[in-house]
PDB file of C-alpha atoms in Angstrom:
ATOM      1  CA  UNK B   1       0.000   0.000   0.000  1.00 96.00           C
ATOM      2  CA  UNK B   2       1.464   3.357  -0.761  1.00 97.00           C
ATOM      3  CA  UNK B   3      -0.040   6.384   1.552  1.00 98.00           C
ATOM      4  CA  UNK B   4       0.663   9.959   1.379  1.00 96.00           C
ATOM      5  CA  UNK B   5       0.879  12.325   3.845  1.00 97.00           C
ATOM      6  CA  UNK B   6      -0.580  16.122   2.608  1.00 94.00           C
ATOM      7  CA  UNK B   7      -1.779  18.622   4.114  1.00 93.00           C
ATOM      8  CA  UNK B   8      -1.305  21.860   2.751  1.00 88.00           C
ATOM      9  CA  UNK B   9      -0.862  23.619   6.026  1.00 87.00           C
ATOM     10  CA  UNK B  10       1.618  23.866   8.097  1.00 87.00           C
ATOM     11  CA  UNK B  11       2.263  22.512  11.851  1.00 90.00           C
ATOM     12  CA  UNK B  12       0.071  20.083  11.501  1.00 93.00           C
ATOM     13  CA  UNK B  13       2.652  17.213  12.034  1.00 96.00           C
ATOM     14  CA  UNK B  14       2.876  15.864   8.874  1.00 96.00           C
ATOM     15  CA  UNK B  15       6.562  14.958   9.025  1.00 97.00           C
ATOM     16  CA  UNK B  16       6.081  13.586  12.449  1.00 98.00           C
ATOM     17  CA  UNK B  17       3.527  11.427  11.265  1.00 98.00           C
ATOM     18  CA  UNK B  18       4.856  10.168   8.320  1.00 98.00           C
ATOM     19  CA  UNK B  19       8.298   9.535  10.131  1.00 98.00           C
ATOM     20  CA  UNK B  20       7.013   7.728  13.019  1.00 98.00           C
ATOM     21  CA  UNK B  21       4.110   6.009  11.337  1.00 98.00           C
ATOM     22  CA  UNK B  22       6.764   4.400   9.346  1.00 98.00           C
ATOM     23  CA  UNK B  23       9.260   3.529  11.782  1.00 98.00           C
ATOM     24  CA  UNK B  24       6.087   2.208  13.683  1.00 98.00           C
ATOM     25  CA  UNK B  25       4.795  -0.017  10.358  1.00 98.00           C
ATOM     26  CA  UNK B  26       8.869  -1.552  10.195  1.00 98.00           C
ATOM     27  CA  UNK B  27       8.243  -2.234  14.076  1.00 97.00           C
ATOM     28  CA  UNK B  28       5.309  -4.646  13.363  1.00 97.00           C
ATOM     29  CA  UNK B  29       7.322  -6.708  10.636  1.00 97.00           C
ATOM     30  CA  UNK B  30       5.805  -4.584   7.391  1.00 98.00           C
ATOM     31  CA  UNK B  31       8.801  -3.442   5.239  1.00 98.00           C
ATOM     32  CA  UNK B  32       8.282   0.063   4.797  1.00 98.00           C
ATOM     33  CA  UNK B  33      10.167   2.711   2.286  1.00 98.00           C
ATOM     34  CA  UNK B  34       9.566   6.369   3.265  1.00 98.00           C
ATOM     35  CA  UNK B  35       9.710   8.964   0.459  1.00 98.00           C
ATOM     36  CA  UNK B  36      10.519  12.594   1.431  1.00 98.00           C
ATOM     37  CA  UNK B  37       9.236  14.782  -0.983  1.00 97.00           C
ATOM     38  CA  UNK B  38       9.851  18.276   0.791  1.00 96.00           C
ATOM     39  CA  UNK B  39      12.453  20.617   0.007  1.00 96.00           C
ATOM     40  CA  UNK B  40      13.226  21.079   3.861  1.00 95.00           C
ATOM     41  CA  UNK B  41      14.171  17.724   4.141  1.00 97.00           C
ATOM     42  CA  UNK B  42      12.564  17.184   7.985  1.00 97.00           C
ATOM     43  CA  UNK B  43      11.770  14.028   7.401  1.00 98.00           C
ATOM     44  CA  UNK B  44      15.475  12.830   6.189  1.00 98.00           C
ATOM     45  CA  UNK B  45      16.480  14.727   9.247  1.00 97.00           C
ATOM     46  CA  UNK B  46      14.300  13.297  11.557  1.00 97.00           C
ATOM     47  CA  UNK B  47      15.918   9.791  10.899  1.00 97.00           C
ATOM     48  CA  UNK B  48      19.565  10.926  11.303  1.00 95.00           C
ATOM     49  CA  UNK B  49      20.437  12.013   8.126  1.00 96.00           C
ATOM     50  CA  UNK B  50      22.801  15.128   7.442  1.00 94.00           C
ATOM     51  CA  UNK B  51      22.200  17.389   5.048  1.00 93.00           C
ATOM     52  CA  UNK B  52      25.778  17.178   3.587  1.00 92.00           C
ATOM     53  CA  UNK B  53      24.443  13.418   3.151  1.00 93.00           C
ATOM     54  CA  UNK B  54      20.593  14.215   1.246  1.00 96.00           C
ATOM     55  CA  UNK B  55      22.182  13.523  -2.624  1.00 94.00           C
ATOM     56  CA  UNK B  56      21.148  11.487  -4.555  1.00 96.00           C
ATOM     57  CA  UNK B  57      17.630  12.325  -3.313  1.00 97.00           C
ATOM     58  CA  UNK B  58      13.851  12.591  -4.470  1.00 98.00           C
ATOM     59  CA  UNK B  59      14.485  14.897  -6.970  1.00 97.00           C
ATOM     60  CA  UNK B  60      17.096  12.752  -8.746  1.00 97.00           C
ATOM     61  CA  UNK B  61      14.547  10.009  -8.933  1.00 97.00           C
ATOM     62  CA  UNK B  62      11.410  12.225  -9.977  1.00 96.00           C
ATOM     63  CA  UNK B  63      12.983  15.536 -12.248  1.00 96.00           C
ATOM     64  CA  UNK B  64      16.167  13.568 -13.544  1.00 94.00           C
ATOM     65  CA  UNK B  65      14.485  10.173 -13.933  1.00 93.00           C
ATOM     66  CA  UNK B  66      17.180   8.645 -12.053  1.00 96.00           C
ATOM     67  CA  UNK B  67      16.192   5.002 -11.192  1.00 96.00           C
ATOM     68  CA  UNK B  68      15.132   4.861  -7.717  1.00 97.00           C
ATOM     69  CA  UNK B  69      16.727   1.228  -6.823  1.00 97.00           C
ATOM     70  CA  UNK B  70      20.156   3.733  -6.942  1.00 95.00           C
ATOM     71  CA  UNK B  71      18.707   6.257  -4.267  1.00 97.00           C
ATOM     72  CA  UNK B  72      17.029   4.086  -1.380  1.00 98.00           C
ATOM     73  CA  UNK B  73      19.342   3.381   1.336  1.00 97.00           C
ATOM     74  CA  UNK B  74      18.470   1.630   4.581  1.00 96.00           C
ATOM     75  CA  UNK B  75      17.880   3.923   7.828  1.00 96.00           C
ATOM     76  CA  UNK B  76      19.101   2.999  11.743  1.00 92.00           C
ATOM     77  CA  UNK B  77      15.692   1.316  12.151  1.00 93.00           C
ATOM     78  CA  UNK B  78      14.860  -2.477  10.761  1.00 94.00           C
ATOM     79  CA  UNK B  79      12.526  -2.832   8.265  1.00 96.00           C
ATOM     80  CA  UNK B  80      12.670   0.880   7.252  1.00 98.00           C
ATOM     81  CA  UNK B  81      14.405   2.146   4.225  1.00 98.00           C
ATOM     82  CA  UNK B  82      14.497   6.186   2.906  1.00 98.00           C
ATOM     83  CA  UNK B  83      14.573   7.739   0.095  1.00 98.00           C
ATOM     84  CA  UNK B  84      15.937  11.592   1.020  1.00 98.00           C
ATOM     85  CA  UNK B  85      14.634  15.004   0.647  1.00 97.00           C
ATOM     86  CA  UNK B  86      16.827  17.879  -0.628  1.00 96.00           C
ATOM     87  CA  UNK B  87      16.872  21.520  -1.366  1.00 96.00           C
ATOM     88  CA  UNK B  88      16.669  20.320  -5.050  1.00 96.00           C
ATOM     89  CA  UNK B  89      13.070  19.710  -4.868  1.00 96.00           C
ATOM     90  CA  UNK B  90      12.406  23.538  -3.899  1.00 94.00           C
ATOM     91  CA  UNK B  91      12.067  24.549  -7.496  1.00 93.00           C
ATOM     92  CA  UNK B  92      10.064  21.205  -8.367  1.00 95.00           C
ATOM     93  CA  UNK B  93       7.085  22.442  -9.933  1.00 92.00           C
ATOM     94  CA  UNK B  94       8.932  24.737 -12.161  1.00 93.00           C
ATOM     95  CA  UNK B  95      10.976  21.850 -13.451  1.00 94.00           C
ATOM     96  CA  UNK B  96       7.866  19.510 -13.671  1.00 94.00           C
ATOM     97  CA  UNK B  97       5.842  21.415 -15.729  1.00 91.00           C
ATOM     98  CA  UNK B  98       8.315  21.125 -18.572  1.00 90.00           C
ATOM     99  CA  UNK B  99       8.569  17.155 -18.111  1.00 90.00           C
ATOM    100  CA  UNK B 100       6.628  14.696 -20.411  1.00 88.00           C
ATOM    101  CA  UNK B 101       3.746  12.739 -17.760  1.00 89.00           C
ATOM    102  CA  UNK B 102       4.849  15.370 -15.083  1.00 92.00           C
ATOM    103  CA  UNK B 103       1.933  14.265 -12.705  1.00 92.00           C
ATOM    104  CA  UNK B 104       2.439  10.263 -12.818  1.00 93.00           C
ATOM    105  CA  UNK B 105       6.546  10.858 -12.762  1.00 95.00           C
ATOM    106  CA  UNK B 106       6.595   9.550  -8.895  1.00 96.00           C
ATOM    107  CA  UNK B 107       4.039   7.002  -9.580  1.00 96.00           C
ATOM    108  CA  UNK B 108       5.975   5.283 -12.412  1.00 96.00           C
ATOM    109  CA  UNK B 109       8.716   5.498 -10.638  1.00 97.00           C
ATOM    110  CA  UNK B 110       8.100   3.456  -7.879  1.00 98.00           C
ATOM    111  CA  UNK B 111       6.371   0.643 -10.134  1.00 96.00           C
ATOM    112  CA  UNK B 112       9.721  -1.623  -9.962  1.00 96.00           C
ATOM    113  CA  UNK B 113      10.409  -1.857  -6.721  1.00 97.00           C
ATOM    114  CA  UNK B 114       6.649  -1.553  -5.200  1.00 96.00           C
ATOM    115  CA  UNK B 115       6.261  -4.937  -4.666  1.00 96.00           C
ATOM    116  CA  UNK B 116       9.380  -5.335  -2.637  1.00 97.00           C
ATOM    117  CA  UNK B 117       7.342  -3.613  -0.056  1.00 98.00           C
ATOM    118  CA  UNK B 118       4.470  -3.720   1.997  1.00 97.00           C
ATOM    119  CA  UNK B 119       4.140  -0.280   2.979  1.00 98.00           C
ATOM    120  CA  UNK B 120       5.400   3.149   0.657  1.00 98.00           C
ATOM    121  CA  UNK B 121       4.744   6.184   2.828  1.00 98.00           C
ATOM    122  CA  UNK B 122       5.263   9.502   0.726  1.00 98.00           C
ATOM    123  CA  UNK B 123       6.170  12.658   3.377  1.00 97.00           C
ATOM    124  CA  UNK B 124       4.657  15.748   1.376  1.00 95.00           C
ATOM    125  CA  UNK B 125       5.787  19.417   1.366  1.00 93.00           C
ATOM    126  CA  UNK B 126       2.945  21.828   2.768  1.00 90.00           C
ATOM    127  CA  UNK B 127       1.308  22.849  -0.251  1.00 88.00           C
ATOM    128  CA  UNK B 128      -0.747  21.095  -3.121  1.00 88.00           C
ATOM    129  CA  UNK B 129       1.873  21.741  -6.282  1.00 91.00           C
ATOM    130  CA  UNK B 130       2.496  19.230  -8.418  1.00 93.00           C
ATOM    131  CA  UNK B 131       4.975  17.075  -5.957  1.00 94.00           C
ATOM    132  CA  UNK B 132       1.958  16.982  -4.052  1.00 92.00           C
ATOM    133  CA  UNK B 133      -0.197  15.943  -7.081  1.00 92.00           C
ATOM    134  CA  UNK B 134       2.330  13.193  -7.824  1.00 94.00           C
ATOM    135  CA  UNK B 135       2.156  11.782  -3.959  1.00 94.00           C
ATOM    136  CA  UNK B 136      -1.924  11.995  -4.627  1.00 93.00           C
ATOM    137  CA  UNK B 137      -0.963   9.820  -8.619  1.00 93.00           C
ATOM    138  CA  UNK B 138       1.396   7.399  -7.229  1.00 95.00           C
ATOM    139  CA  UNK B 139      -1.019   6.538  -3.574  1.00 95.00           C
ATOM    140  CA  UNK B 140      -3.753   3.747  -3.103  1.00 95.00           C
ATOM    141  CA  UNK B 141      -4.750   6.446  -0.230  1.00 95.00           C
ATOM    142  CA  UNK B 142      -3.771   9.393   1.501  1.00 95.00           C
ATOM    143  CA  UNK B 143      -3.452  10.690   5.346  1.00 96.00           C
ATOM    144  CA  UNK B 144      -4.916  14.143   6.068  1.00 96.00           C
ATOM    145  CA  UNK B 145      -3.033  14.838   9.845  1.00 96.00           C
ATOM    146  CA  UNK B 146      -4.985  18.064  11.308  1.00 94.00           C
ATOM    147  CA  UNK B 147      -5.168  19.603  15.016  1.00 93.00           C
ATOM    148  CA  UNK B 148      -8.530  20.060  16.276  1.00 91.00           C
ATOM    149  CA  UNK B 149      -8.446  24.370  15.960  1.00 86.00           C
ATOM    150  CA  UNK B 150     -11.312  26.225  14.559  1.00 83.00           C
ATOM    151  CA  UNK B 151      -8.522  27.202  11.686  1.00 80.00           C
ATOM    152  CA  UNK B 152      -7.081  23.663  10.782  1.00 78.00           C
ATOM    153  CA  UNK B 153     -10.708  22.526  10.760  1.00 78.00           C
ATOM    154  CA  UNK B 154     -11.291  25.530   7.839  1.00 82.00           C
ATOM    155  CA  UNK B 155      -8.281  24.212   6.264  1.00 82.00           C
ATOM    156  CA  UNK B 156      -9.318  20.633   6.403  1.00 85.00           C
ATOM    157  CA  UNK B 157     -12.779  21.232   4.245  1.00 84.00           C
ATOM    158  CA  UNK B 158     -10.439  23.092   1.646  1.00 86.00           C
ATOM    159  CA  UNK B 159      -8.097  20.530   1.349  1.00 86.00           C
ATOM    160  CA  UNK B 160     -10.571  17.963   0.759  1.00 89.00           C
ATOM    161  CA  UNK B 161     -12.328  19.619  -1.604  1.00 88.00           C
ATOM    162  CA  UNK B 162      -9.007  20.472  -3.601  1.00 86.00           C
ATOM    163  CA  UNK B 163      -7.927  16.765  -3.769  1.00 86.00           C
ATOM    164  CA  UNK B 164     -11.076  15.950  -4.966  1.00 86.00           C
ATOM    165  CA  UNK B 165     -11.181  18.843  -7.948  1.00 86.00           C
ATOM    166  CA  UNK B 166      -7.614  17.203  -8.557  1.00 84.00           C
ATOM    167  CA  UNK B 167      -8.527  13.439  -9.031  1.00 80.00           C
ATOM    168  CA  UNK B 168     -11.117  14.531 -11.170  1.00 82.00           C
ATOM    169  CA  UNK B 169      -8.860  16.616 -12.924  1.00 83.00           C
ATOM    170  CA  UNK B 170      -6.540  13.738 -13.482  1.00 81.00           C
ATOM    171  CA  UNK B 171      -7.929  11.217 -13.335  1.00 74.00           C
ATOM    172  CA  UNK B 172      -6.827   9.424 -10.258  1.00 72.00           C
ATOM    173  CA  UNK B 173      -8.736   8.313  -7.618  1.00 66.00           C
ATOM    174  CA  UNK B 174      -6.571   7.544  -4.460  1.00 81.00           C
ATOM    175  CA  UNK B 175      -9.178   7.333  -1.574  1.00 91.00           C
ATOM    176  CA  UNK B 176      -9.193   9.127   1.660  1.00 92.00           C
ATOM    177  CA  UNK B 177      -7.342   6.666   4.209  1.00 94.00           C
ATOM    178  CA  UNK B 178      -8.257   9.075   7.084  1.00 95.00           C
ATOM    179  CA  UNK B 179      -7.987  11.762   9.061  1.00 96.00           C
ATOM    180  CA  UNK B 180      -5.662  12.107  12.041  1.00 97.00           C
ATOM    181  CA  UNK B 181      -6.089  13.702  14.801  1.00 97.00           C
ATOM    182  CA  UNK B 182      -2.466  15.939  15.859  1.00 97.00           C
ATOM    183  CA  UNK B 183      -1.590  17.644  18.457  1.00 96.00           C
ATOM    184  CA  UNK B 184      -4.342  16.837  20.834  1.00 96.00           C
ATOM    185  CA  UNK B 185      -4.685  18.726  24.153  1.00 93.00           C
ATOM    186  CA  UNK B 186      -7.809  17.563  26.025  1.00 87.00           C
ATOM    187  CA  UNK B 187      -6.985  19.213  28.848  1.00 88.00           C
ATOM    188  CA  UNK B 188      -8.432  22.440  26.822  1.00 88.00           C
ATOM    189  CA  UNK B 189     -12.112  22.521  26.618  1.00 85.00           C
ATOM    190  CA  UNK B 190     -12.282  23.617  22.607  1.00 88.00           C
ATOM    191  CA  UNK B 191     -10.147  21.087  22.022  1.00 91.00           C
ATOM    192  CA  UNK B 192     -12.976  18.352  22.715  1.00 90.00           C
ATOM    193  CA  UNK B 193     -15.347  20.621  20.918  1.00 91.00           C
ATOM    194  CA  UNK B 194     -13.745  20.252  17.857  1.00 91.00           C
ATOM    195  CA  UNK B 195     -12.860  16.778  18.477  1.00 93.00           C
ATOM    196  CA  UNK B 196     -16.731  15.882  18.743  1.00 92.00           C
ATOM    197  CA  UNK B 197     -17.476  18.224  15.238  1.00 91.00           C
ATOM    198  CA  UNK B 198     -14.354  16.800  13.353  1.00 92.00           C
ATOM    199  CA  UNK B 199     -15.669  13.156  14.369  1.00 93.00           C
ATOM    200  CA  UNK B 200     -19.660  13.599  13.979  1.00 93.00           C
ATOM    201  CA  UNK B 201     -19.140  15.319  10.388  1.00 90.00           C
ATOM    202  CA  UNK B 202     -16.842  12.482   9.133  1.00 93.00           C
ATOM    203  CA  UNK B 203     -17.232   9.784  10.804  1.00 93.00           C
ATOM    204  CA  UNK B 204     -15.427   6.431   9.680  1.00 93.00           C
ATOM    205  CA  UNK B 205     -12.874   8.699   8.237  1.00 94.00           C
ATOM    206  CA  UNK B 206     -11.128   9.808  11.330  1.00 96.00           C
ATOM    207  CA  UNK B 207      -8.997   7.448  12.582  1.00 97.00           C
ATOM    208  CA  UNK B 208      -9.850   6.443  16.435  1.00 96.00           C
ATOM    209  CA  UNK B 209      -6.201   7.190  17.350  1.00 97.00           C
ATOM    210  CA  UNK B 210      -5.602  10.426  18.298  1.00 97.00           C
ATOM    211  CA  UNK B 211      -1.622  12.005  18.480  1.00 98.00           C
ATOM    212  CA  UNK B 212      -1.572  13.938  21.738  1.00 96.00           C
ATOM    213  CA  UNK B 213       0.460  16.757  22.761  1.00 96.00           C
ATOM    214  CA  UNK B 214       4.145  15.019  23.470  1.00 96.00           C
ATOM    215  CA  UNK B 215       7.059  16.878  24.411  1.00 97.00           C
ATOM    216  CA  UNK B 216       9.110  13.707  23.563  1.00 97.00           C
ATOM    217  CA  UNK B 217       7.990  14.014  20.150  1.00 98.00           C
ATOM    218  CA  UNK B 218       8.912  17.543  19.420  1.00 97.00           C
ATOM    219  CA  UNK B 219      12.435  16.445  21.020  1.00 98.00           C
ATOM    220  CA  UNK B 220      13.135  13.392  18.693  1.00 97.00           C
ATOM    221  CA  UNK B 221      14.000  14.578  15.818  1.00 97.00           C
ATOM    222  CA  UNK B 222      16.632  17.257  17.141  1.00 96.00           C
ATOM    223  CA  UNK B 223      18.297  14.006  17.680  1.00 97.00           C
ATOM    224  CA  UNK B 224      17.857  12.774  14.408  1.00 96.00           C
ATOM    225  CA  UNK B 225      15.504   9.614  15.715  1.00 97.00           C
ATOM    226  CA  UNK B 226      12.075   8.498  15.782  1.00 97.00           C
ATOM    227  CA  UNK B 227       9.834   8.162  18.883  1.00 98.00           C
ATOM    228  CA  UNK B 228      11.038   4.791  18.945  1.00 97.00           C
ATOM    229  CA  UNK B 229      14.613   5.357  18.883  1.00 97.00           C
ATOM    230  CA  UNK B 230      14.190   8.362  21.365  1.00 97.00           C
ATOM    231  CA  UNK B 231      11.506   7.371  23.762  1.00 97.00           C
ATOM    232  CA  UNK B 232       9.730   3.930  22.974  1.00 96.00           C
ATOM    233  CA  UNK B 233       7.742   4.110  26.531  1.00 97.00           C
ATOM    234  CA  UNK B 234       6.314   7.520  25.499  1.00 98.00           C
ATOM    235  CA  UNK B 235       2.786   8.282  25.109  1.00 97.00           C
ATOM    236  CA  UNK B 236       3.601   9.555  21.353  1.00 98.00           C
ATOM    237  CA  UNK B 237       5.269   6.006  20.776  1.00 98.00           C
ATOM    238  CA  UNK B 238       2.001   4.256  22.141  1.00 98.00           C
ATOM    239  CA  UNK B 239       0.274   6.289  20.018  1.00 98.00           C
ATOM    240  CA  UNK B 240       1.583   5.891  17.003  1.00 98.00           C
ATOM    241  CA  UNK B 241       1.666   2.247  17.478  1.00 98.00           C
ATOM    242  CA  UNK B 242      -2.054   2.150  17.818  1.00 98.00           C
ATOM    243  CA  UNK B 243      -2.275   4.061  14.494  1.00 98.00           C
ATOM    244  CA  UNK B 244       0.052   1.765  12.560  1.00 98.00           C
ATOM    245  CA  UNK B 245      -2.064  -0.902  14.082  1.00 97.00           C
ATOM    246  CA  UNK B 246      -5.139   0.249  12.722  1.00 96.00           C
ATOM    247  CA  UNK B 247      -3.812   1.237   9.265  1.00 96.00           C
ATOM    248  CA  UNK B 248      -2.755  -2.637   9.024  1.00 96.00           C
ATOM    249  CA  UNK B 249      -6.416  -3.649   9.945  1.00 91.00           C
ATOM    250  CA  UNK B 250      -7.705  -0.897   7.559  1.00 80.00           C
ATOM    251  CA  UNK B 251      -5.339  -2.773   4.780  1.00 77.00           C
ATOM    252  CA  UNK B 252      -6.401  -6.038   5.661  1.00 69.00           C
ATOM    253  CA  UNK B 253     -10.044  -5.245   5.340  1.00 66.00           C
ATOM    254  CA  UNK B 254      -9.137  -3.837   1.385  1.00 57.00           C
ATOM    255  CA  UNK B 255      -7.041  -6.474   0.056  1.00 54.00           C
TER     256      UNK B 255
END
């Protein structure tokens, strides 16, 4: 199954969902490649990687047509391979629009080694430009993290309806996998407000795991590790367990 990660806002942890829901699917046995498609490279640097070390990267593999085999190496964790973000990919859409198939470059690329895997998770950057369009090409579904604020909620409708004008625009039709609550602070009355709209409006689509407010997980990737690595007894380690847990049930249920 390949996911993707978007949201086009950000703070919504994104990276730190796509990092640690990975390291968290090569914890349960599923052998899991995570693509970082972002200029700023957090996710690469979340799992230890300098940026003297990002080349050859995404953008070899998606504006140079690079074969990708060449550019996945293997990270500190078992079961979890990388493919590396770099500064390359800031000018991405530029470059893309002047490509032949510029929309299913990602998607073809990945066909020879996709069934070497059981898991592709694709980190996007925080917009919806055409790397973006190529995570939502290449994906069986895609991952919408959001916090429950009155703002992210606003942002959450948009983005919904923009992925939709886009499949139909292409074409594609990668399904909604679900959508996560971040950052979760119940000790803040709103916060269960927006919880209780978020869930009532969609329902089955929200995941039942919920990524509280964890200190540990801000600190990880300073240290260039996952929650795993950093803090495995933390409550953002349990958590993101229980969502790699359900994603596998989820998968189970559709294949």
């Amino acid at each position: 199954m390949i996911l993707s990660v978007i949201n086009n806002k950000g703070g919504t942890a994104k990276t730190t969902t796509a990092v640690n829901l990975s390291a968290a699917l090569a914890l349960r046995g599923r052998r899991t490649l995570l693509i970082d498609l972002d200029a700023q490279a957090s996710a690469s640097l979340s799992l230890g990687i300098d940026r003297a070390g990002f080349k050859p990267s995404a953008a070899d593999v998606i504006l140079a047509g690079r074969g990708i085999v060449g550019v996945i190496r293997k990270t500190a964790d078992d079961g979890l391979d990388l493919v590396t973000g770099s500064a390359d990919l800031a000018d991405a859409d530029l470059q893309l629009v002047r490509l032949p198939g510029r929309e299913h470059r990602l998607k073809d690329a990945l066909a020879p080694i996709r069934a070497g895997y059981d898991f592709i998770v694709l980190d996007c950057p925080p917009s919806l430009g055409l790397l973006a369009v190529n995570s939502l090409v290449a994906a069986d579904a895609f991952i919408v993290p959001s916090p429950p604020e009155y703002l992210a909620l606003e942002g959450l409708v948009g983005l919904l309806e923009a992925v939709q004008r886009i499949h139909e625009g292409i074409g594609t039709a990668s399904k909604l996998a679900g959508i996560l609550l971040t950052k979760v602070d119940h000790r803040r009355k709103v916060t269960a407000e927006i919880v209780q709209v978020i869930r009532d409006h969609y329902r089955d689509q929200v995941f039942r795991t919920e990524i509280g407010v964890d200190v540990r997980l801000v600190e990880a990737p300073s240290f260039g590790k996952t929650i795993f690595q950093y803090d495995r007894g933390s409550a953002g380690a349990e958590a993101y367990r229980q969502l790699a847990d359900e994603i596998i049930r989820r998968k189970g249920r559709t294949t």
